[in-house]
Amino acid sequence: MDKIEHIGIAVRDLEKSNDLYAKLLGKSHYKMEEVLSEGVRTSFFEVGPNKIELLEATSVESPIAGFLDKKGEGIHHIAFAVDDIVAEMKRLESEGFKLLNKEPKLGADNKLVAFVHPKTAGGVLVELCQERK
Ligand SMILES: CC[C@@H](C(=O)O)C(=O)SCCNC(=O)CCNC(=O)[C@H](O)C(C)(C)COP(=O)(O)OP(=O)(O)OC[C@H]1O[C@@H](n2cnc3c(N)ncnc32)[C@H](O)[C@@H]1OP(=O)(O)O
Ligand SMILES: [Co+2]
């Protein structure tokens, strides 16, 4: 795995959180995007070589809605940049990690993504992210 690509943070109200994180980081978000397949609206902030991804649920079935209900707002996942997501998924599976999707899926920011179950990754939901070629 390469660098941390982004840290995903679950929020209840994206506009309010955009204002909060703009004050915290001293800069505005640079883009917003809806990802229908995940039931989320996102916004992105650049922090050096990494990003903060704010995530608001757009449906009750969204993983973010379930997380907010159980845990409230806060860090939801850590995403690592990888060069070859399929190879990395195979490697992690062979190491005993449980992948939450069989194949990479389309995420935000023109990336292919896959998730590792937090129960097999020390209580942390891990996302793999590959730039689409
Ligand atoms: C914007 C697109 C994309 C990107 O491009 O960056 C994204 O980031 S999308 C982000 C949202 N999508 C996802 O999170 C997809 C993967 N997530 C899932 O499949 C599910 O959320 C889950 C991780 C399998 C959990 O779902 P489920 O089993 O239905 O929920 P439970 O509440 O029953 O949780 C079971 C168990 O796991 C613990 N848990 C749940 N979420 C997290 C988390 N984010 N971090 C750490 N632990 C988590 C939860 O507490 C339960 O534990 P116990 O209570 O001890 O059983
Ligand atoms: Co993410």
mmCIF file with all atom_site columns, C-alpha atoms and ligand atoms in Angstrom:
data_model
loop_
_atom_site.group_PDB
_atom_site.id
_atom_site.type_symbol
_atom_site.label_atom_id
_atom_site.label_alt_id
_atom_site.label_comp_id
_atom_site.label_asym_id
_atom_site.label_entity_id
_atom_site.label_seq_id
_atom_site.pdbx_PDB_ins_code
_atom_site.Cartn_x
_atom_site.Cartn_y
_atom_site.Cartn_z
_atom_site.occupancy
_atom_site.B_iso_or_equiv
_atom_site.pdbx_formal_charge
_atom_site.auth_seq_id
_atom_site.auth_comp_id
_atom_site.auth_asym_id
_atom_site.auth_atom_id
_atom_site.pdbx_PDB_model_num
ATOM   1   C  CA  . MET A 1 1   ? 0.000   0.000   0.000   1.00 0.00 ? 1   MET A CA  1
ATOM   2   C  CA  . ASP A 1 2   ? 1.151   3.503   -0.677  1.00 0.00 ? 2   ASP A CA  1
ATOM   3   C  CA  . LYS A 1 3   ? 0.136   6.665   1.158   1.00 0.00 ? 3   LYS A CA  1
ATOM   4   C  CA  . ILE A 1 4   ? -3.046  7.368   3.117   1.00 0.00 ? 4   ILE A CA  1
ATOM   5   C  CA  . GLU A 1 5   ? -5.324  8.632   0.339   1.00 0.00 ? 5   GLU A CA  1
ATOM   6   C  CA  . HIS A 1 6   ? -8.072  9.989   2.569   1.00 0.00 ? 6   HIS A CA  1
ATOM   7   C  CA  . ILE A 1 7   ? -9.703  9.786   5.954   1.00 0.00 ? 7   ILE A CA  1
ATOM   8   C  CA  . GLY A 1 8   ? -13.476 9.384   5.769   1.00 0.00 ? 8   GLY A CA  1
ATOM   9   C  CA  . ILE A 1 9   ? -15.511 11.222  8.404   1.00 0.00 ? 9   ILE A CA  1
ATOM   10  C  CA  . ALA A 1 10  ? -19.233 10.607  8.921   1.00 0.00 ? 10  ALA A CA  1
ATOM   11  C  CA  . VAL A 1 11  ? -21.247 13.799  9.381   1.00 0.00 ? 11  VAL A CA  1
ATOM   12  C  CA  . ARG A 1 12  ? -24.939 14.553  9.837   1.00 0.00 ? 12  ARG A CA  1
ATOM   13  C  CA  . ASP A 1 13  ? -25.086 17.807  7.886   1.00 0.00 ? 13  ASP A CA  1
ATOM   14  C  CA  . LEU A 1 14  ? -22.552 18.257  5.069   1.00 0.00 ? 14  LEU A CA  1
ATOM   15  C  CA  . GLU A 1 15  ? -22.993 22.030  4.726   1.00 0.00 ? 15  GLU A CA  1
ATOM   16  C  CA  . LYS A 1 16  ? -22.532 22.636  8.468   1.00 0.00 ? 16  LYS A CA  1
ATOM   17  C  CA  . SER A 1 17  ? -19.513 20.323  8.527   1.00 0.00 ? 17  SER A CA  1
ATOM   18  C  CA  . ASN A 1 18  ? -18.018 22.032  5.454   1.00 0.00 ? 18  ASN A CA  1
ATOM   19  C  CA  . ASP A 1 19  ? -18.071 25.277  7.457   1.00 0.00 ? 19  ASP A CA  1
ATOM   20  C  CA  . LEU A 1 20  ? -16.595 23.599  10.548  1.00 0.00 ? 20  LEU A CA  1
ATOM   21  C  CA  . TYR A 1 21  ? -13.744 21.907  8.642   1.00 0.00 ? 21  TYR A CA  1
ATOM   22  C  CA  . ALA A 1 22  ? -13.063 25.074  6.617   1.00 0.00 ? 22  ALA A CA  1
ATOM   23  C  CA  . LYS A 1 23  ? -12.505 26.907  9.920   1.00 0.00 ? 23  LYS A CA  1
ATOM   24  C  CA  . LEU A 1 24  ? -10.434 24.036  11.310  1.00 0.00 ? 24  LEU A CA  1
ATOM   25  C  CA  . LEU A 1 25  ? -8.206  23.600  8.250   1.00 0.00 ? 25  LEU A CA  1
ATOM   26  C  CA  . GLY A 1 26  ? -8.103  27.237  7.146   1.00 0.00 ? 26  GLY A CA  1
ATOM   27  C  CA  . LYS A 1 27  ? -9.309  26.394  3.626   1.00 0.00 ? 27  LYS A CA  1
ATOM   28  C  CA  . SER A 1 28  ? -12.511 25.452  1.822   1.00 0.00 ? 28  SER A CA  1
ATOM   29  C  CA  . HIS A 1 29  ? -13.461 22.088  0.397   1.00 0.00 ? 29  HIS A CA  1
ATOM   30  C  CA  . TYR A 1 30  ? -12.415 21.771  -3.252  1.00 0.00 ? 30  TYR A CA  1
ATOM   31  C  CA  . LYS A 1 31  ? -15.232 19.563  -4.495  1.00 0.00 ? 31  LYS A CA  1
ATOM   32  C  CA  . MET A 1 32  ? -18.508 17.886  -3.616  1.00 0.00 ? 32  MET A CA  1
ATOM   33  C  CA  . GLU A 1 33  ? -19.823 14.695  -5.158  1.00 0.00 ? 33  GLU A CA  1
ATOM   34  C  CA  . GLU A 1 34  ? -22.772 12.350  -4.687  1.00 0.00 ? 34  GLU A CA  1
ATOM   35  C  CA  . VAL A 1 35  ? -22.080 8.595   -4.875  1.00 0.00 ? 35  VAL A CA  1
ATOM   36  C  CA  . LEU A 1 36  ? -25.462 6.954   -5.386  1.00 0.00 ? 36  LEU A CA  1
ATOM   37  C  CA  . SER A 1 37  ? -24.220 3.370   -4.960  1.00 0.00 ? 37  SER A CA  1
ATOM   38  C  CA  . GLU A 1 38  ? -23.028 4.167   -1.386  1.00 0.00 ? 38  GLU A CA  1
ATOM   39  C  CA  . GLY A 1 39  ? -25.944 6.445   -0.513  1.00 0.00 ? 39  GLY A CA  1
ATOM   40  C  CA  . VAL A 1 40  ? -23.642 9.362   0.318   1.00 0.00 ? 40  VAL A CA  1
ATOM   41  C  CA  . ARG A 1 41  ? -22.867 12.974  -0.467  1.00 0.00 ? 41  ARG A CA  1
ATOM   42  C  CA  . THR A 1 42  ? -19.217 13.801  -0.014  1.00 0.00 ? 42  THR A CA  1
ATOM   43  C  CA  . SER A 1 43  ? -16.954 16.805  0.141   1.00 0.00 ? 43  SER A CA  1
ATOM   44  C  CA  . PHE A 1 44  ? -13.172 16.821  -0.074  1.00 0.00 ? 44  PHE A CA  1
ATOM   45  C  CA  . PHE A 1 45  ? -10.503 18.916  1.603   1.00 0.00 ? 45  PHE A CA  1
ATOM   46  C  CA  . GLU A 1 46  ? -6.828  18.761  0.693   1.00 0.00 ? 46  GLU A CA  1
ATOM   47  C  CA  . VAL A 1 47  ? -4.408  18.437  3.591   1.00 0.00 ? 47  VAL A CA  1
ATOM   48  C  CA  . GLY A 1 48  ? -0.874  18.231  2.198   1.00 0.00 ? 48  GLY A CA  1
ATOM   49  C  CA  . PRO A 1 49  ? -0.651  14.986  0.178   1.00 0.00 ? 49  PRO A CA  1
ATOM   50  C  CA  . ASN A 1 50  ? -3.788  13.566  1.834   1.00 0.00 ? 50  ASN A CA  1
ATOM   51  C  CA  . LYS A 1 51  ? -7.505  14.318  1.852   1.00 0.00 ? 51  LYS A CA  1
ATOM   52  C  CA  . ILE A 1 52  ? -10.356 14.531  4.276   1.00 0.00 ? 52  ILE A CA  1
ATOM   53  C  CA  . GLU A 1 53  ? -13.580 13.066  2.886   1.00 0.00 ? 53  GLU A CA  1
ATOM   54  C  CA  . LEU A 1 54  ? -16.728 14.214  4.684   1.00 0.00 ? 54  LEU A CA  1
ATOM   55  C  CA  . LEU A 1 55  ? -19.645 11.790  4.209   1.00 0.00 ? 55  LEU A CA  1
ATOM   56  C  CA  . GLU A 1 56  ? -23.335 12.535  4.700   1.00 0.00 ? 56  GLU A CA  1
ATOM   57  C  CA  . ALA A 1 57  ? -25.961 9.798   4.248   1.00 0.00 ? 57  ALA A CA  1
ATOM   58  C  CA  . THR A 1 58  ? -28.540 10.317  1.511   1.00 0.00 ? 58  THR A CA  1
ATOM   59  C  CA  . SER A 1 59  ? -30.654 7.282   2.414   1.00 0.00 ? 59  SER A CA  1
ATOM   60  C  CA  . VAL A 1 60  ? -31.451 5.230   5.503   1.00 0.00 ? 60  VAL A CA  1
ATOM   61  C  CA  . GLU A 1 61  ? -29.788 2.189   3.867   1.00 0.00 ? 61  GLU A CA  1
ATOM   62  C  CA  . SER A 1 62  ? -26.465 4.022   3.557   1.00 0.00 ? 62  SER A CA  1
ATOM   63  C  CA  . PRO A 1 63  ? -23.589 2.593   5.654   1.00 0.00 ? 63  PRO A CA  1
ATOM   64  C  CA  . ILE A 1 64  ? -23.110 6.162   6.907   1.00 0.00 ? 64  ILE A CA  1
ATOM   65  C  CA  . ALA A 1 65  ? -26.687 6.305   8.281   1.00 0.00 ? 65  ALA A CA  1
ATOM   66  C  CA  . GLY A 1 66  ? -26.098 3.084   10.263  1.00 0.00 ? 66  GLY A CA  1
ATOM   67  C  CA  . PHE A 1 67  ? -22.761 4.353   11.565  1.00 0.00 ? 67  PHE A CA  1
ATOM   68  C  CA  . LEU A 1 68  ? -24.235 7.705   12.671  1.00 0.00 ? 68  LEU A CA  1
ATOM   69  C  CA  . ASP A 1 69  ? -27.073 5.915   14.481  1.00 0.00 ? 69  ASP A CA  1
ATOM   70  C  CA  . LYS A 1 70  ? -24.697 3.647   16.400  1.00 0.00 ? 70  LYS A CA  1
ATOM   71  C  CA  . LYS A 1 71  ? -21.578 5.751   16.909  1.00 0.00 ? 71  LYS A CA  1
ATOM   72  C  CA  . GLY A 1 72  ? -22.428 9.337   15.985  1.00 0.00 ? 72  GLY A CA  1
ATOM   73  C  CA  . GLU A 1 73  ? -20.241 11.680  13.976  1.00 0.00 ? 73  GLU A CA  1
ATOM   74  C  CA  . GLY A 1 74  ? -16.529 10.946  13.640  1.00 0.00 ? 74  GLY A CA  1
ATOM   75  C  CA  . ILE A 1 75  ? -13.850 8.974   11.786  1.00 0.00 ? 75  ILE A CA  1
ATOM   76  C  CA  . HIS A 1 76  ? -15.509 6.284   9.677   1.00 0.00 ? 76  HIS A CA  1
ATOM   77  C  CA  . HIS A 1 77  ? -12.675 4.830   7.574   1.00 0.00 ? 77  HIS A CA  1
ATOM   78  C  CA  . ILE A 1 78  ? -9.072  5.157   6.438   1.00 0.00 ? 78  ILE A CA  1
ATOM   79  C  CA  . ALA A 1 79  ? -8.382  4.854   2.721   1.00 0.00 ? 79  ALA A CA  1
ATOM   80  C  CA  . PHE A 1 80  ? -5.020  3.740   1.338   1.00 0.00 ? 80  PHE A CA  1
ATOM   81  C  CA  . ALA A 1 81  ? -3.858  4.413   -2.213  1.00 0.00 ? 81  ALA A CA  1
ATOM   82  C  CA  . VAL A 1 82  ? -2.849  1.291   -4.118  1.00 0.00 ? 82  VAL A CA  1
ATOM   83  C  CA  . ASP A 1 83  ? -1.454  0.801   -7.630  1.00 0.00 ? 83  ASP A CA  1
ATOM   84  C  CA  . ASP A 1 84  ? -3.238  -2.454  -8.388  1.00 0.00 ? 84  ASP A CA  1
ATOM   85  C  CA  . ILE A 1 85  ? -6.446  -2.851  -6.401  1.00 0.00 ? 85  ILE A CA  1
ATOM   86  C  CA  . VAL A 1 86  ? -7.225  -6.390  -7.605  1.00 0.00 ? 86  VAL A CA  1
ATOM   87  C  CA  . ALA A 1 87  ? -3.760  -7.626  -6.633  1.00 0.00 ? 87  ALA A CA  1
ATOM   88  C  CA  . GLU A 1 88  ? -4.045  -5.891  -3.245  1.00 0.00 ? 88  GLU A CA  1
ATOM   89  C  CA  . MET A 1 89  ? -7.493  -7.407  -2.598  1.00 0.00 ? 89  MET A CA  1
ATOM   90  C  CA  . LYS A 1 90  ? -6.073  -10.880 -3.359  1.00 0.00 ? 90  LYS A CA  1
ATOM   91  C  CA  . ARG A 1 91  ? -3.072  -10.280 -1.123  1.00 0.00 ? 91  ARG A CA  1
ATOM   92  C  CA  . LEU A 1 92  ? -5.264  -9.151  1.798   1.00 0.00 ? 92  LEU A CA  1
ATOM   93  C  CA  . GLU A 1 93  ? -7.635  -12.097 1.344   1.00 0.00 ? 93  GLU A CA  1
ATOM   94  C  CA  . SER A 1 94  ? -4.713  -14.505 1.403   1.00 0.00 ? 94  SER A CA  1
ATOM   95  C  CA  . GLU A 1 95  ? -3.603  -12.854 4.662   1.00 0.00 ? 95  GLU A CA  1
ATOM   96  C  CA  . GLY A 1 96  ? -7.024  -13.587 6.219   1.00 0.00 ? 96  GLY A CA  1
ATOM   97  C  CA  . PHE A 1 97  ? -8.716  -10.197 5.871   1.00 0.00 ? 97  PHE A CA  1
ATOM   98  C  CA  . LYS A 1 98  ? -12.402 -10.186 4.912   1.00 0.00 ? 98  LYS A CA  1
ATOM   99  C  CA  . LEU A 1 99  ? -13.117 -8.106  1.819   1.00 0.00 ? 99  LEU A CA  1
ATOM   100 C  CA  . LEU A 1 100 ? -16.569 -6.515  1.753   1.00 0.00 ? 100 LEU A CA  1
ATOM   101 C  CA  . ASN A 1 101 ? -16.810 -6.564  -2.021  1.00 0.00 ? 101 ASN A CA  1
ATOM   102 C  CA  . LYS A 1 102 ? -15.740 -9.247  -4.473  1.00 0.00 ? 102 LYS A CA  1
ATOM   103 C  CA  . GLU A 1 103 ? -14.701 -6.760  -7.136  1.00 0.00 ? 103 GLU A CA  1
ATOM   104 C  CA  . PRO A 1 104 ? -13.612 -3.140  -7.041  1.00 0.00 ? 104 PRO A CA  1
ATOM   105 C  CA  . LYS A 1 105 ? -16.455 -0.650  -7.348  1.00 0.00 ? 105 LYS A CA  1
ATOM   106 C  CA  . LEU A 1 106 ? -16.656 2.949   -8.474  1.00 0.00 ? 106 LEU A CA  1
ATOM   107 C  CA  . GLY A 1 107 ? -16.043 5.389   -5.623  1.00 0.00 ? 107 GLY A CA  1
ATOM   108 C  CA  . ALA A 1 108 ? -15.770 9.160   -5.454  1.00 0.00 ? 108 ALA A CA  1
ATOM   109 C  CA  . ASP A 1 109 ? -13.075 11.240  -7.150  1.00 0.00 ? 109 ASP A CA  1
ATOM   110 C  CA  . ASN A 1 110 ? -12.751 8.857   -10.145 1.00 0.00 ? 110 ASN A CA  1
ATOM   111 C  CA  . LYS A 1 111 ? -11.364 6.007   -8.022  1.00 0.00 ? 111 LYS A CA  1
ATOM   112 C  CA  . LEU A 1 112 ? -11.933 2.272   -7.891  1.00 0.00 ? 112 LEU A CA  1
ATOM   113 C  CA  . VAL A 1 113 ? -12.508 1.267   -4.275  1.00 0.00 ? 113 VAL A CA  1
ATOM   114 C  CA  . ALA A 1 114 ? -12.855 -1.825  -2.081  1.00 0.00 ? 114 ALA A CA  1
ATOM   115 C  CA  . PHE A 1 115 ? -13.442 -2.206  1.659   1.00 0.00 ? 115 PHE A CA  1
ATOM   116 C  CA  . VAL A 1 116 ? -11.977 -4.496  4.343   1.00 0.00 ? 116 VAL A CA  1
ATOM   117 C  CA  . HIS A 1 117 ? -14.266 -5.496  7.218   1.00 0.00 ? 117 HIS A CA  1
ATOM   118 C  CA  . PRO A 1 118 ? -13.326 -3.640  10.415  1.00 0.00 ? 118 PRO A CA  1
ATOM   119 C  CA  . LYS A 1 119 ? -13.742 -6.841  12.452  1.00 0.00 ? 119 LYS A CA  1
ATOM   120 C  CA  . THR A 1 120 ? -10.738 -8.325  10.607  1.00 0.00 ? 120 THR A CA  1
ATOM   121 C  CA  . ALA A 1 121 ? -8.694  -5.107  10.575  1.00 0.00 ? 121 ALA A CA  1
ATOM   122 C  CA  . GLY A 1 122 ? -8.322  -4.198  14.227  1.00 0.00 ? 122 GLY A CA  1
ATOM   123 C  CA  . GLY A 1 123 ? -11.634 -2.339  14.465  1.00 0.00 ? 123 GLY A CA  1
ATOM   124 C  CA  . VAL A 1 124 ? -10.837 0.004   11.560  1.00 0.00 ? 124 VAL A CA  1
ATOM   125 C  CA  . LEU A 1 125 ? -12.829 0.078   8.324   1.00 0.00 ? 125 LEU A CA  1
ATOM   126 C  CA  . VAL A 1 126 ? -10.131 0.124   5.623   1.00 0.00 ? 126 VAL A CA  1
ATOM   127 C  CA  . GLU A 1 127 ? -10.718 1.330   2.057   1.00 0.00 ? 127 GLU A CA  1
ATOM   128 C  CA  . LEU A 1 128 ? -8.416  0.586   -0.863  1.00 0.00 ? 128 LEU A CA  1
ATOM   129 C  CA  . CYS A 1 129 ? -8.352  3.237   -3.584  1.00 0.00 ? 129 CYS A CA  1
ATOM   130 C  CA  . GLN A 1 130 ? -6.943  3.000   -7.064  1.00 0.00 ? 130 GLN A CA  1
ATOM   131 C  CA  . GLU A 1 131 ? -6.856  5.804   -9.608  1.00 0.00 ? 131 GLU A CA  1
ATOM   132 C  CA  . ARG A 1 132 ? -8.958  4.768   -12.643 1.00 0.00 ? 132 ARG A CA  1
ATOM   133 C  CA  . LYS A 1 133 ? -6.736  4.182   -15.633 1.00 0.00 ? 133 LYS A CA  1
HETATM 134 C  C1  . LIG B 2 .   ? -17.773 8.015   -1.346  1.00 0.00 ? 1   LIG B C1  1
HETATM 135 C  C2  . LIG B 2 .   ? -17.487 6.669   -1.840  1.00 0.00 ? 1   LIG B C2  1
HETATM 136 C  C3  . LIG B 2 .   ? -16.351 5.940   -1.133  1.00 0.00 ? 1   LIG B C3  1
HETATM 137 C  C4  . LIG B 2 .   ? -15.047 6.637   -1.478  1.00 0.00 ? 1   LIG B C4  1
HETATM 138 O  O1  . LIG B 2 .   ? -14.825 6.775   -2.709  1.00 0.00 ? 1   LIG B O1  1
HETATM 139 O  O2  . LIG B 2 .   ? -14.250 7.034   -0.644  1.00 0.00 ? 1   LIG B O2  1
HETATM 140 C  C5  . LIG B 2 .   ? -16.586 5.834   0.335   1.00 0.00 ? 1   LIG B C5  1
HETATM 141 O  O3  . LIG B 2 .   ? -15.829 6.140   1.188   1.00 0.00 ? 1   LIG B O3  1
HETATM 142 S  S1  . LIG B 2 .   ? -18.122 5.151   0.718   1.00 0.00 ? 1   LIG B S1  1
HETATM 143 C  C6  . LIG B 2 .   ? -18.165 5.020   2.485   1.00 0.00 ? 1   LIG B C6  1
HETATM 144 C  C7  . LIG B 2 .   ? -19.393 4.302   2.861   1.00 0.00 ? 1   LIG B C7  1
HETATM 145 N  N1  . LIG B 2 .   ? -19.372 2.942   2.415   1.00 0.00 ? 1   LIG B N1  1
HETATM 146 C  C8  . LIG B 2 .   ? -18.980 1.913   3.198   1.00 0.00 ? 1   LIG B C8  1
HETATM 147 O  O4  . LIG B 2 .   ? -18.697 2.075   4.373   1.00 0.00 ? 1   LIG B O4  1
HETATM 148 C  C9  . LIG B 2 .   ? -18.971 0.547   2.539   1.00 0.00 ? 1   LIG B C9  1
HETATM 149 C  C10 . LIG B 2 .   ? -18.360 -0.516  3.444   1.00 0.00 ? 1   LIG B C10 1
HETATM 150 N  N2  . LIG B 2 .   ? -19.089 -0.628  4.703   1.00 0.00 ? 1   LIG B N2  1
HETATM 151 C  C11 . LIG B 2 .   ? -19.913 -1.668  4.969   1.00 0.00 ? 1   LIG B C11 1
HETATM 152 O  O5  . LIG B 2 .   ? -20.067 -2.570  4.161   1.00 0.00 ? 1   LIG B O5  1
HETATM 153 C  C12 . LIG B 2 .   ? -20.650 -1.651  6.279   1.00 0.00 ? 1   LIG B C12 1
HETATM 154 O  O6  . LIG B 2 .   ? -20.736 -0.349  6.776   1.00 0.00 ? 1   LIG B O6  1
HETATM 155 C  C13 . LIG B 2 .   ? -19.963 -2.564  7.366   1.00 0.00 ? 1   LIG B C13 1
HETATM 156 C  C14 . LIG B 2 .   ? -18.546 -2.089  7.706   1.00 0.00 ? 1   LIG B C14 1
HETATM 157 C  C15 . LIG B 2 .   ? -19.941 -4.029  6.887   1.00 0.00 ? 1   LIG B C15 1
HETATM 158 C  C16 . LIG B 2 .   ? -20.820 -2.483  8.637   1.00 0.00 ? 1   LIG B C16 1
HETATM 159 O  O7  . LIG B 2 .   ? -22.119 -2.754  8.274   1.00 0.00 ? 1   LIG B O7  1
HETATM 160 P  P1  . LIG B 2 .   ? -23.096 -3.636  9.202   1.00 0.00 ? 1   LIG B P1  1
HETATM 161 O  O8  . LIG B 2 .   ? -22.463 -4.921  9.534   1.00 0.00 ? 1   LIG B O8  1
HETATM 162 O  O9  . LIG B 2 .   ? -24.443 -3.667  8.595   1.00 0.00 ? 1   LIG B O9  1
HETATM 163 O  O10 . LIG B 2 .   ? -23.180 -2.648  10.432  1.00 0.00 ? 1   LIG B O10 1
HETATM 164 P  P2  . LIG B 2 .   ? -23.116 -2.933  11.958  1.00 0.00 ? 1   LIG B P2  1
HETATM 165 O  O11 . LIG B 2 .   ? -23.425 -1.631  12.598  1.00 0.00 ? 1   LIG B O11 1
HETATM 166 O  O12 . LIG B 2 .   ? -23.956 -4.126  12.306  1.00 0.00 ? 1   LIG B O12 1
HETATM 167 O  O13 . LIG B 2 .   ? -21.576 -3.243  12.233  1.00 0.00 ? 1   LIG B O13 1
HETATM 168 C  C17 . LIG B 2 .   ? -21.050 -4.525  12.495  1.00 0.00 ? 1   LIG B C17 1
HETATM 169 C  C18 . LIG B 2 .   ? -19.849 -4.315  13.409  1.00 0.00 ? 1   LIG B C18 1
HETATM 170 O  O14 . LIG B 2 .   ? -18.850 -3.528  12.729  1.00 0.00 ? 1   LIG B O14 1
HETATM 171 C  C19 . LIG B 2 .   ? -18.608 -2.326  13.467  1.00 0.00 ? 1   LIG B C19 1
HETATM 172 N  N3  . LIG B 2 .   ? -18.452 -1.221  12.510  1.00 0.00 ? 1   LIG B N3  1
HETATM 173 C  C20 . LIG B 2 .   ? -19.355 -0.827  11.597  1.00 0.00 ? 1   LIG B C20 1
HETATM 174 N  N4  . LIG B 2 .   ? -18.883 0.210   10.888  1.00 0.00 ? 1   LIG B N4  1
HETATM 175 C  C21 . LIG B 2 .   ? -17.654 0.472   11.385  1.00 0.00 ? 1   LIG B C21 1
HETATM 176 C  C22 . LIG B 2 .   ? -16.662 1.437   11.053  1.00 0.00 ? 1   LIG B C22 1
HETATM 177 N  N5  . LIG B 2 .   ? -16.858 2.344   10.082  1.00 0.00 ? 1   LIG B N5  1
HETATM 178 N  N6  . LIG B 2 .   ? -15.509 1.434   11.746  1.00 0.00 ? 1   LIG B N6  1
HETATM 179 C  C23 . LIG B 2 .   ? -15.275 0.528   12.752  1.00 0.00 ? 1   LIG B C23 1
HETATM 180 N  N7  . LIG B 2 .   ? -16.207 -0.441  13.107  1.00 0.00 ? 1   LIG B N7  1
HETATM 181 C  C24 . LIG B 2 .   ? -17.356 -0.440  12.429  1.00 0.00 ? 1   LIG B C24 1
HETATM 182 C  C25 . LIG B 2 .   ? -19.840 -2.110  14.314  1.00 0.00 ? 1   LIG B C25 1
HETATM 183 O  O15 . LIG B 2 .   ? -19.546 -1.334  15.433  1.00 0.00 ? 1   LIG B O15 1
HETATM 184 C  C26 . LIG B 2 .   ? -20.230 -3.531  14.669  1.00 0.00 ? 1   LIG B C26 1
HETATM 185 O  O16 . LIG B 2 .   ? -19.402 -3.975  15.717  1.00 0.00 ? 1   LIG B O16 1
HETATM 186 P  P3  . LIG B 2 .   ? -20.036 -4.703  16.991  1.00 0.00 ? 1   LIG B P3  1
HETATM 187 O  O17 . LIG B 2 .   ? -21.048 -3.745  17.549  1.00 0.00 ? 1   LIG B O17 1
HETATM 188 O  O18 . LIG B 2 .   ? -18.867 -4.952  17.895  1.00 0.00 ? 1   LIG B O18 1
HETATM 189 O  O19 . LIG B 2 .   ? -20.643 -5.958  16.456  1.00 0.00 ? 1   LIG B O19 1
HETATM 190 CO CO  . CO  B 3 .   ? -13.784 6.875   1.341   1.00 0.00 ? 2   CO  B CO  1
#
